[in-house]
Short mmCIF file of C-alpha atoms and ligand atoms in Angstrom, two decimals:
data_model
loop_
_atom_site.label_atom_id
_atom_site.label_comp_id
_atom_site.label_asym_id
_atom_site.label_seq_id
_atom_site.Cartn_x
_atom_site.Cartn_y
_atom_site.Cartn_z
CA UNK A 1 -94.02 141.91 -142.83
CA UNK A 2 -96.01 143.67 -140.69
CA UNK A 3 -97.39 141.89 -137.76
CA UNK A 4 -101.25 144.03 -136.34
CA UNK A 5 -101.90 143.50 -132.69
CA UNK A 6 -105.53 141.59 -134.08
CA UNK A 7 -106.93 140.76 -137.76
CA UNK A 8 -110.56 141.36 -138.01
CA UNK A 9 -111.11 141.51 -141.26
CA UNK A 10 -109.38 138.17 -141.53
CA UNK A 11 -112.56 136.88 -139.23
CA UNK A 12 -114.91 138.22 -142.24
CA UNK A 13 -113.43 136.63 -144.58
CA UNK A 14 -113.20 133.45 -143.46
CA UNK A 15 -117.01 133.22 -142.60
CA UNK A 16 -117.68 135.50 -145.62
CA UNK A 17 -120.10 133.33 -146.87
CA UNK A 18 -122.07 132.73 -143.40
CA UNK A 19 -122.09 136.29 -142.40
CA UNK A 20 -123.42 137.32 -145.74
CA UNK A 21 -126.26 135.18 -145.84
CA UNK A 22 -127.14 136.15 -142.24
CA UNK A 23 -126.89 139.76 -143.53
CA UNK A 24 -129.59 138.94 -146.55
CA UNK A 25 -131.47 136.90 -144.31
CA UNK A 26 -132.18 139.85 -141.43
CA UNK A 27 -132.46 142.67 -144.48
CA UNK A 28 -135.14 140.16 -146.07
CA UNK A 29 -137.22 139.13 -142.45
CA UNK A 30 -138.19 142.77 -142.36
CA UNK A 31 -137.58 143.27 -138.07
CA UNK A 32 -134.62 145.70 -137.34
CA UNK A 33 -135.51 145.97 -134.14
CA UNK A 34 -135.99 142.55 -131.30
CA UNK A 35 -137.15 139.83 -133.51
CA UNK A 36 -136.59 136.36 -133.41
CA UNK A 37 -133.14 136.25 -135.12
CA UNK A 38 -132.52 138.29 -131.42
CA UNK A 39 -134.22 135.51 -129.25
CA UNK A 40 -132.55 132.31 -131.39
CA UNK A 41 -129.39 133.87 -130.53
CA UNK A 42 -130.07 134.40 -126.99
CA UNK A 43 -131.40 131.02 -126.54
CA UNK A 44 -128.16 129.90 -128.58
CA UNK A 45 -126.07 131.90 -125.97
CA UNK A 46 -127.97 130.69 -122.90
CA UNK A 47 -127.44 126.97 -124.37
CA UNK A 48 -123.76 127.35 -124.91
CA UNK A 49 -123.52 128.75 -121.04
CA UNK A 50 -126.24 126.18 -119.56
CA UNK A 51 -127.81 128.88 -118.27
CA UNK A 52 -132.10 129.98 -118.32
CA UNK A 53 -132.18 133.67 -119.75
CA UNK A 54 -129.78 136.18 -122.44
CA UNK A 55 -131.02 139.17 -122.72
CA UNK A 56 -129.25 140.51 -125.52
CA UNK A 57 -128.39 144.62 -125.20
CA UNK A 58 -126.13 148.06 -126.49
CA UNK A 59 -122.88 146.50 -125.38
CA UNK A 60 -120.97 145.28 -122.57
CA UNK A 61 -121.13 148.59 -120.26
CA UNK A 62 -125.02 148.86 -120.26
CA UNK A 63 -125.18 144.59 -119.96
CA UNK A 64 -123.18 145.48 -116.38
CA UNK A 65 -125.40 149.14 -115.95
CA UNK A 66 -128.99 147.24 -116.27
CA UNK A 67 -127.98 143.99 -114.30
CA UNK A 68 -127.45 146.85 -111.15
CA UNK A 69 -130.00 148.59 -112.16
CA UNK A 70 -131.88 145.08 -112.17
CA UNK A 71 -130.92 144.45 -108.66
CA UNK A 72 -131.95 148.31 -107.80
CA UNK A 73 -128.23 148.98 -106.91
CA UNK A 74 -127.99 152.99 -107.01
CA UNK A 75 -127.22 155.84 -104.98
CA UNK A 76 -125.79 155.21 -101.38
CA UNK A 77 -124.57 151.87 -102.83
CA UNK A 78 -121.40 150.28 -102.83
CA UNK A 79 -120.18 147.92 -105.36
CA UNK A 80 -116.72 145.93 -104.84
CA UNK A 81 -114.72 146.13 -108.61
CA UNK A 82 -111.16 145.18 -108.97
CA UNK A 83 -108.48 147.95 -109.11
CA UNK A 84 -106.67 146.42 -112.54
CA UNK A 85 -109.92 146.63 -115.13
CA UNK A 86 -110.57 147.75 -117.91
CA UNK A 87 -112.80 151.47 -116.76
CA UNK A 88 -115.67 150.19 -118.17
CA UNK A 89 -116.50 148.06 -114.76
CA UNK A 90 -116.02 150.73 -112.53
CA UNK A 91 -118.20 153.18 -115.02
CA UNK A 92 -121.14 150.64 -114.99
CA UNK A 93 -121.11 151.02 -111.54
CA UNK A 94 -120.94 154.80 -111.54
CA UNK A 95 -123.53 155.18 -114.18
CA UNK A 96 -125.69 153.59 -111.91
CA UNK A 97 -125.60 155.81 -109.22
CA UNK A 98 -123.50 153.51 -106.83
CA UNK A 99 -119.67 153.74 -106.01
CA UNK A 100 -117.10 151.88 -106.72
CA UNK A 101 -115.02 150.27 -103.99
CA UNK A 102 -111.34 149.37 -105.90
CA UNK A 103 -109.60 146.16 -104.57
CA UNK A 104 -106.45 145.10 -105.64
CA UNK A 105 -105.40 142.07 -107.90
CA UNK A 106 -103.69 139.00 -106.99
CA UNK A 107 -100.16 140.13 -109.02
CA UNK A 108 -100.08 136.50 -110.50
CA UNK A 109 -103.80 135.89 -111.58
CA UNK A 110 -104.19 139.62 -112.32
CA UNK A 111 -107.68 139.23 -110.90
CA UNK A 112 -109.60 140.12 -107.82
CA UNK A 113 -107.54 139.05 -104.97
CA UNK A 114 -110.35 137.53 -102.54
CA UNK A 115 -108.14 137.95 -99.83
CA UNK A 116 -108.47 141.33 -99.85
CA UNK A 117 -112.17 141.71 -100.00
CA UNK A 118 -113.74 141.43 -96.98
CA UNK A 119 -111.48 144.67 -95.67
CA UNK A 120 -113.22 146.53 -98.58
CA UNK A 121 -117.05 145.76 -97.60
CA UNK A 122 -119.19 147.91 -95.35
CA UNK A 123 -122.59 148.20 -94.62
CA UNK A 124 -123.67 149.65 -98.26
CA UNK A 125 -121.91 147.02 -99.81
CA UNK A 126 -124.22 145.40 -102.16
CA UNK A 127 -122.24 143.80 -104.86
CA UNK A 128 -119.00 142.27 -105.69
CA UNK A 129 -118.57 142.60 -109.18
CA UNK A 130 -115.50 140.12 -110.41
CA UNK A 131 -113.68 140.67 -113.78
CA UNK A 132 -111.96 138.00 -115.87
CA UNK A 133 -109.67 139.82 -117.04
CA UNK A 134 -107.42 138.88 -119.76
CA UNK A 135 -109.95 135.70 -120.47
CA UNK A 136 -108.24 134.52 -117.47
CA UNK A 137 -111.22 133.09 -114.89
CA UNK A 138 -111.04 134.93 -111.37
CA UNK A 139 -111.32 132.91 -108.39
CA UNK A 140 -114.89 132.44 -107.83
CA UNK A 141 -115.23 130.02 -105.24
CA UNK A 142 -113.61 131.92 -102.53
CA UNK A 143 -115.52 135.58 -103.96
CA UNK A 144 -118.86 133.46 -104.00
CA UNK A 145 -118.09 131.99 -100.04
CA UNK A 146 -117.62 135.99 -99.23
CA UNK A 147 -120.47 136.89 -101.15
CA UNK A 148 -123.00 134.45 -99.40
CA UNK A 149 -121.78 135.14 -96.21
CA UNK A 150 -122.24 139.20 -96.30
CA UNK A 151 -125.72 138.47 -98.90
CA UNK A 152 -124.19 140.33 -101.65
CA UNK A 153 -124.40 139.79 -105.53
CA UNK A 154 -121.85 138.50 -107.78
CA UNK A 155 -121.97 139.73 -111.14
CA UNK A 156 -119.20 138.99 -112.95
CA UNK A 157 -117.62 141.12 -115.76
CA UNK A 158 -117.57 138.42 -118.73
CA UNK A 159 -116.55 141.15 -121.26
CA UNK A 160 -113.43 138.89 -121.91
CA UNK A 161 -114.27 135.73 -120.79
CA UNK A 162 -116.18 134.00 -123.51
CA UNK A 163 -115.36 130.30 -123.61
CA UNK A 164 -113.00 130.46 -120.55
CA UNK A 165 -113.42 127.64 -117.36
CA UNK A 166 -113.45 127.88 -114.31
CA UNK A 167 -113.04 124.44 -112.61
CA UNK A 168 -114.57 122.83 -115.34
CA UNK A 169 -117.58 125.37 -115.00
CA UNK A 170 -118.30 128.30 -117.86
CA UNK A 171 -117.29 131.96 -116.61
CA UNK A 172 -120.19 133.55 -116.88
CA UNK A 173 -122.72 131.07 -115.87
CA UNK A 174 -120.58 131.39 -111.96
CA UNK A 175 -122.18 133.99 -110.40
CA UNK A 176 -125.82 135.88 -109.87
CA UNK A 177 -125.44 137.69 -113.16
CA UNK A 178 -122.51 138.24 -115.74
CA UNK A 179 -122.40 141.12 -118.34
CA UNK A 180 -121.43 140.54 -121.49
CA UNK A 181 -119.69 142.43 -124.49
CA UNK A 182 -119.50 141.80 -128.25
CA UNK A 183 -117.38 144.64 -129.38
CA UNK A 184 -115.88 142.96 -132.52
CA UNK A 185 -112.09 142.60 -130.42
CA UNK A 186 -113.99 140.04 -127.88
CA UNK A 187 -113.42 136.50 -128.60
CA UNK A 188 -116.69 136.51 -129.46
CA UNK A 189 -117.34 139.56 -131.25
CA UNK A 190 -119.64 141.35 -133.39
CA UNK A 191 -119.43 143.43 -136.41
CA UNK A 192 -120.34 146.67 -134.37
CA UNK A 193 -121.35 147.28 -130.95
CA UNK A 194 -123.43 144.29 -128.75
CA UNK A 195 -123.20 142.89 -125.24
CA UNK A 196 -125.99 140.89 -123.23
CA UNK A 197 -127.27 139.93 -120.34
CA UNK A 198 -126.99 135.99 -118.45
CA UNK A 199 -128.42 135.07 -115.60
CA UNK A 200 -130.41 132.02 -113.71
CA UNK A 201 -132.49 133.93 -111.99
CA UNK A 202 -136.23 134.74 -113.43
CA UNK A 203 -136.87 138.12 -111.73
CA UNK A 204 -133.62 139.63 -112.94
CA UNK A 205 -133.88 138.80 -116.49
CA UNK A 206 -137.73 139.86 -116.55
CA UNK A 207 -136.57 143.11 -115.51
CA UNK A 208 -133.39 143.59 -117.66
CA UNK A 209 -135.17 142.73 -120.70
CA UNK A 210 -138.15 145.15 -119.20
CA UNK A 211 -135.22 147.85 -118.89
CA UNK A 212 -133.20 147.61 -121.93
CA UNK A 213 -136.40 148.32 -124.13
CA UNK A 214 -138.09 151.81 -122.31
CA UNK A 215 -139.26 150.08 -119.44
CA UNK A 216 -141.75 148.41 -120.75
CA UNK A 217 -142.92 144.96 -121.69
CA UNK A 218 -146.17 145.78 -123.76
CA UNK A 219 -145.45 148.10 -126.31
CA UNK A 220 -146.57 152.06 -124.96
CA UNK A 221 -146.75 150.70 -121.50
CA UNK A 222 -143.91 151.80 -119.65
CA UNK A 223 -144.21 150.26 -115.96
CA UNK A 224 -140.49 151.74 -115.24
CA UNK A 225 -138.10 154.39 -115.85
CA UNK A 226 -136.15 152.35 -118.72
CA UNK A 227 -133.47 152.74 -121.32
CA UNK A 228 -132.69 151.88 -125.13
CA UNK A 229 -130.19 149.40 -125.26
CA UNK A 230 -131.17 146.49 -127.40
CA UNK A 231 -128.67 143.94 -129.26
CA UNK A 232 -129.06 144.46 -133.03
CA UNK A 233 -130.69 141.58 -134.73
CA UNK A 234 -127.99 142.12 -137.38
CA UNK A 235 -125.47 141.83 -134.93
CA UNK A 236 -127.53 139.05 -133.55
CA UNK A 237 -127.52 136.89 -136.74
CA UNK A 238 -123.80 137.98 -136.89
CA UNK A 239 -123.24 136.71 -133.87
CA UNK A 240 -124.99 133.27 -133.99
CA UNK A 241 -122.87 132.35 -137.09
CA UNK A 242 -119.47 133.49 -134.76
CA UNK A 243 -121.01 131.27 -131.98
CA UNK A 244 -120.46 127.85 -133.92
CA UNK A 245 -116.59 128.75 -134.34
CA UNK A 246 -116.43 130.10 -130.65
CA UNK A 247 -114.46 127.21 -129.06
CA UNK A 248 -112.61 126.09 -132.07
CA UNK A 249 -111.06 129.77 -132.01
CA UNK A 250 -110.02 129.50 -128.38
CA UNK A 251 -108.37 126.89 -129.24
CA UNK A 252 -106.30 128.11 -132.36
CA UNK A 253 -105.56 130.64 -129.31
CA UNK A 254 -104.84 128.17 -126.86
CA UNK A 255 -102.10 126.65 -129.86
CA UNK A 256 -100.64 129.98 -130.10
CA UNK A 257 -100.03 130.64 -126.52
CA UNK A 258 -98.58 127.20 -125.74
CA UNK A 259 -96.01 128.44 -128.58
CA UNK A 260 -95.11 131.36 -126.93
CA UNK A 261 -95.11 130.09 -123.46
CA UNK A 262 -92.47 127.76 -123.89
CA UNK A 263 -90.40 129.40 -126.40
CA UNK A 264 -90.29 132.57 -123.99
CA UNK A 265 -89.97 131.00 -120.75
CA UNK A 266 -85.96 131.29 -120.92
CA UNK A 267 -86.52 135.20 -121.43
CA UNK A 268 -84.78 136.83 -118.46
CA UNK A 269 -86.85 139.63 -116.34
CA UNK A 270 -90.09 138.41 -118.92
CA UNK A 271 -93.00 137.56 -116.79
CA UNK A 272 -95.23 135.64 -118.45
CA UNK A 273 -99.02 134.93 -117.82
CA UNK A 274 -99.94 132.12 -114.61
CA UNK A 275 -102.47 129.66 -115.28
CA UNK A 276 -103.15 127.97 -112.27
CA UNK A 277 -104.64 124.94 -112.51
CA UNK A 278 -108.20 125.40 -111.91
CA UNK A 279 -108.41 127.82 -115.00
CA UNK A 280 -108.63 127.26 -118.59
CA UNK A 281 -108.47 130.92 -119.56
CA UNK A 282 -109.89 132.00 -123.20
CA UNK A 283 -106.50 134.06 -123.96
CA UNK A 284 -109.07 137.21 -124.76
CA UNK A 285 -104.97 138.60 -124.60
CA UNK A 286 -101.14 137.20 -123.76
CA UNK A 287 -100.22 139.33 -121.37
CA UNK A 288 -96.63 139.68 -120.55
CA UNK A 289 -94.63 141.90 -117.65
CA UNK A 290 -91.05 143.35 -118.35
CA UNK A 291 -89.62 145.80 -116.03
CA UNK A 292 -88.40 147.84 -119.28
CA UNK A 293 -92.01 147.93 -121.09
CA UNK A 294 -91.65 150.79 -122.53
CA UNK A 295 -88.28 149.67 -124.28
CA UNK A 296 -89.24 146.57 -125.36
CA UNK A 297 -92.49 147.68 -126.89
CA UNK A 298 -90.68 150.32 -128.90
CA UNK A 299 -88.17 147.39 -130.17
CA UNK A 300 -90.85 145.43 -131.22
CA UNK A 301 -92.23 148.36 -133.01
CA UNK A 302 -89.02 148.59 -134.92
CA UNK A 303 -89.20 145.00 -135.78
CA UNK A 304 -92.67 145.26 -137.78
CA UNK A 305 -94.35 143.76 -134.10
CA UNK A 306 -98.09 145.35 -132.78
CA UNK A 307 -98.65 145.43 -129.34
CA UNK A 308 -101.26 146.85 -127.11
CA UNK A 309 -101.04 147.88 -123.64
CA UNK A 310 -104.26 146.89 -121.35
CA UNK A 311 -104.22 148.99 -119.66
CA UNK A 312 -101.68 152.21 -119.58
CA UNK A 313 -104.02 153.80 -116.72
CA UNK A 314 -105.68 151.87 -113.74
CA UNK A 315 -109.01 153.35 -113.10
CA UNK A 316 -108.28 155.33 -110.18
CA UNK A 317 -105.83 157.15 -111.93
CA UNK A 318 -107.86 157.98 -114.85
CA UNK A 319 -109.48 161.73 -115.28
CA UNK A 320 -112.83 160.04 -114.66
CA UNK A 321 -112.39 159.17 -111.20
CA UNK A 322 -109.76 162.22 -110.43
CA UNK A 323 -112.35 163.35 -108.16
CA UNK A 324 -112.07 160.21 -106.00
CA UNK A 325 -110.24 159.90 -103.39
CA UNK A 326 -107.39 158.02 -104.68
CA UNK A 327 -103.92 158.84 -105.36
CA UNK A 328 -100.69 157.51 -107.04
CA UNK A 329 -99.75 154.81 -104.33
CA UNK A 330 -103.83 153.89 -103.70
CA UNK A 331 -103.67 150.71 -105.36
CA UNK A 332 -99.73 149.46 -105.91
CA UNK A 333 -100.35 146.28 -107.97
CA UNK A 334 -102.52 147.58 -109.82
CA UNK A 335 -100.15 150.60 -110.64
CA UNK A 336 -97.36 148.30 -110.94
CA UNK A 337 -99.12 146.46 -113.74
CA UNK A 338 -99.85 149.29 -115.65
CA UNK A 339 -96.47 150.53 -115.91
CA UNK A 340 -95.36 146.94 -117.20
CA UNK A 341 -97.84 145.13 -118.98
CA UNK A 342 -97.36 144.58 -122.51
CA UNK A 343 -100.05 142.44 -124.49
CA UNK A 344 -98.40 140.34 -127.79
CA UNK A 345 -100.09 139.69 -131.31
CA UNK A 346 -102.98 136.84 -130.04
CA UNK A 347 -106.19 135.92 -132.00
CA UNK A 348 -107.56 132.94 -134.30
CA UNK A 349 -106.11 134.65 -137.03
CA UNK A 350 -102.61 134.94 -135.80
CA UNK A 351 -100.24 133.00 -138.26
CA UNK A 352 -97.32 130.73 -137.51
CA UNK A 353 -94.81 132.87 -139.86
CA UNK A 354 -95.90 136.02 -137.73
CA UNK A 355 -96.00 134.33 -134.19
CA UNK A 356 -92.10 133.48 -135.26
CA UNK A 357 -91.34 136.87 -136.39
CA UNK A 358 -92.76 138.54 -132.73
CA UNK A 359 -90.96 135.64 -130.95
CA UNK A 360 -88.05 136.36 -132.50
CA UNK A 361 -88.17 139.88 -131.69
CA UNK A 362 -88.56 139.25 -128.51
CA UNK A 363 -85.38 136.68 -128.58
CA UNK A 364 -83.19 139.54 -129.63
CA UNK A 365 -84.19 142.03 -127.27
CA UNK A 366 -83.43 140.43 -123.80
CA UNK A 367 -81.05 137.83 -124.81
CA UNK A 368 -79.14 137.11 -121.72
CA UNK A 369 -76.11 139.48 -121.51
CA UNK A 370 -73.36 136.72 -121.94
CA UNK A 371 -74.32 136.46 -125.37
CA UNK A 372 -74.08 140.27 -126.68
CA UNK A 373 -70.93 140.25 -128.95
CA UNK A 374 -68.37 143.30 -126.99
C1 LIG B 401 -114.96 145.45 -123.39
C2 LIG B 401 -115.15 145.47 -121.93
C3 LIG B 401 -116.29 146.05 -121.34
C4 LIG B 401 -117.25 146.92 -122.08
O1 LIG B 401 -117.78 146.40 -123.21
P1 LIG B 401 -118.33 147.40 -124.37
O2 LIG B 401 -119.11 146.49 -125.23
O3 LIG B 401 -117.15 147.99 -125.03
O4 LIG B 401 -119.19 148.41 -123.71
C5 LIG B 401 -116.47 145.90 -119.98
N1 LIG B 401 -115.56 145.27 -119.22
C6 LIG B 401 -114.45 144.72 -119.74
C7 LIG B 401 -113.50 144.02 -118.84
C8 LIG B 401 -114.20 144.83 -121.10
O5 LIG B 401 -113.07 144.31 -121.61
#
């Protein structure tokens, strides 16, 4: 049996019956376009976070380009992102105009080290811009304490966070703004591309929502230069019926990584993920280290076993930012990671029978060396 890295269509057809009568029911309403299938989920999203707006848009990247963009962060600006991310934080940043300023992860958390922050800021600073990465909360309080102190933003990056807690709080609902994505491999994902807005604050989401739809408010008025990025009501309807099943998911998760955790804990040289005790992380991915990645990934291959690598490339190493000035060496941990991360078969569709088969795999690649037969 082959074991895939994810099941979506599994997803479909367990809410086959929801999804398709959200399907009929936006193809019947007549609205393609906004609607109020759009606005009942973004009150349903803004409920589930306790927080006042969602402005649903495009997908995650444009949800983190029009919250700067909301904040008129551009050119000359400086936006704090962490080193290990997936590019799409550091390219929100860049499509705004502004520059991203790479700091490194704490190697256990993975996330945003906020000892190493304040180094980073200068005088253009205007925003630090937190990732959960992995579903795995950053540390906020400290990265808010910074934030006040220097009066910059914190939006976080909740691309992977949905669900997750943060001392008891929502990621997401932490910070100034978060940015959102629905691409269908997000806990909570869509059926296509989506991603959304959240915020408290009333200016901001008056002028995202003002932004994502040309700039304007009243149709043919267009007070701003603005953009086309709107959330799909079919995704939108999609999404509400995903939203019920949202925490119940993260916890068939949860199930599955409590499996794995202790039956790999005896695994020699096999780092696995830290939770520390303030975090409740979604497990948007089980994220393991081995110093032979690239050997063990290749043996679970062999054994019928999926796995991803997130990610192969920090960033600053990419082609993208080549023109930066960063180097191999720039950002250690962050290299480190890349070149031993391996991410294992996770998702509320992940059976028992295949858990065993990738824990097993595992088991018979690093078995400690007293018990190879010589
Ligand atoms: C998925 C993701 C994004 C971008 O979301 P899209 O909807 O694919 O544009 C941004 N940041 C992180 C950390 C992500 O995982």
């Amino acid at each position: 049996m082959r074991v895939p890295f994810l099941d979506l269509k599994a997803t479909y057809v367990e809410l086959k019956d929801e999804l398709d009568a959200a399907y009929r029911r936006v193809m019947d309403s007549g609205w393609y376009i906004l609607s109020e299938e759009l606005a009942a989920f973004e009150a349903e999203f803004a409920a589930y976070l306790g927080v006042k707006h969602c402005i649903g848009v495009g997908n995650g990247l444009e949800a983190l380009h029009l919250i700067l963009r909301g904040y008129g962060i551009g050119a000359g600006d400086e936006v704090i992102v962490p080193a290990n991310t997936y590019i799409a934080t550091w390219l929100a940043v860049s499509y705004a105009g502004a520059t991203p300023v790479p700091v490194e992860p704490d190697p256990l958390n993975r996330n945003l080290d906020p000892g190493k922050i304040e180094a980073a800021i200068s005088p253009r600073t205007r925003a630090i811009l937190p990732v959960h990465l992995y579903g795995m909360p950053a540390d906020m309080d400290p990265i808010r304490e910074i934030a006040s102190r220097y009066h910059l933003k914190v939006i976080e990056d909740a691309a992977q966070a949905h669900g997750a807690l943060y001392k008891g709080r929502k990621t997401g609902a932490l910070g100034d703004a978060a940015g959102w994505s629905f691409y269908p491999g997000k806990n909570l994902g869509a059926f296509g591309d989506g991603g959304a807005v959240t915020t408290n604050e009333d200016e901001l989401a008056d002028r995202v929502r003002t932004l994502r739809n040309y700039g304007s408010r009243v149709k043919y008025f267009n007070e701003v230069k603005g953009f086309n990025s709107r959330l799909d009501p079919l995704q939108a309807a999609f999404l509400r019926v995903k939203l019920k099943y949202l925490d119940a998911w993260n916890a068939r998760r949860a199930s599955r990584v409590s499996e794995y955790l202790e039956r790999l804990k005896e695994i020699p040289d096999l780092e696995l993920p830290y939770v520390p005790v303030w975090a409740v992380p979604c497990w948007h991915l089980f994220v393991i280290r081995h110093p032979r990645r690239d050997a063990l990934q290749a043996h679970l291959r062999e054994h019928q076993v999926d796995t991803l690598i997130h990610y192969p490339i920090p960033p600053h190493r990419s082609g993208a930012y080549q023109d930066a000035p960063f180097t191999r060496g720039s950002f250690p941990i962050s290299e480190a990671l890349a070149d031993t991360v391996l991410s294992l078969p996770i998702g509320p569709h992940l059976s028992k029978p295949e858990q065993e088969q990738v824990i097993d795999a595992l088991l018979c690649f690093v078995r400690p060396k007293g018990d190879h037969a010589h």
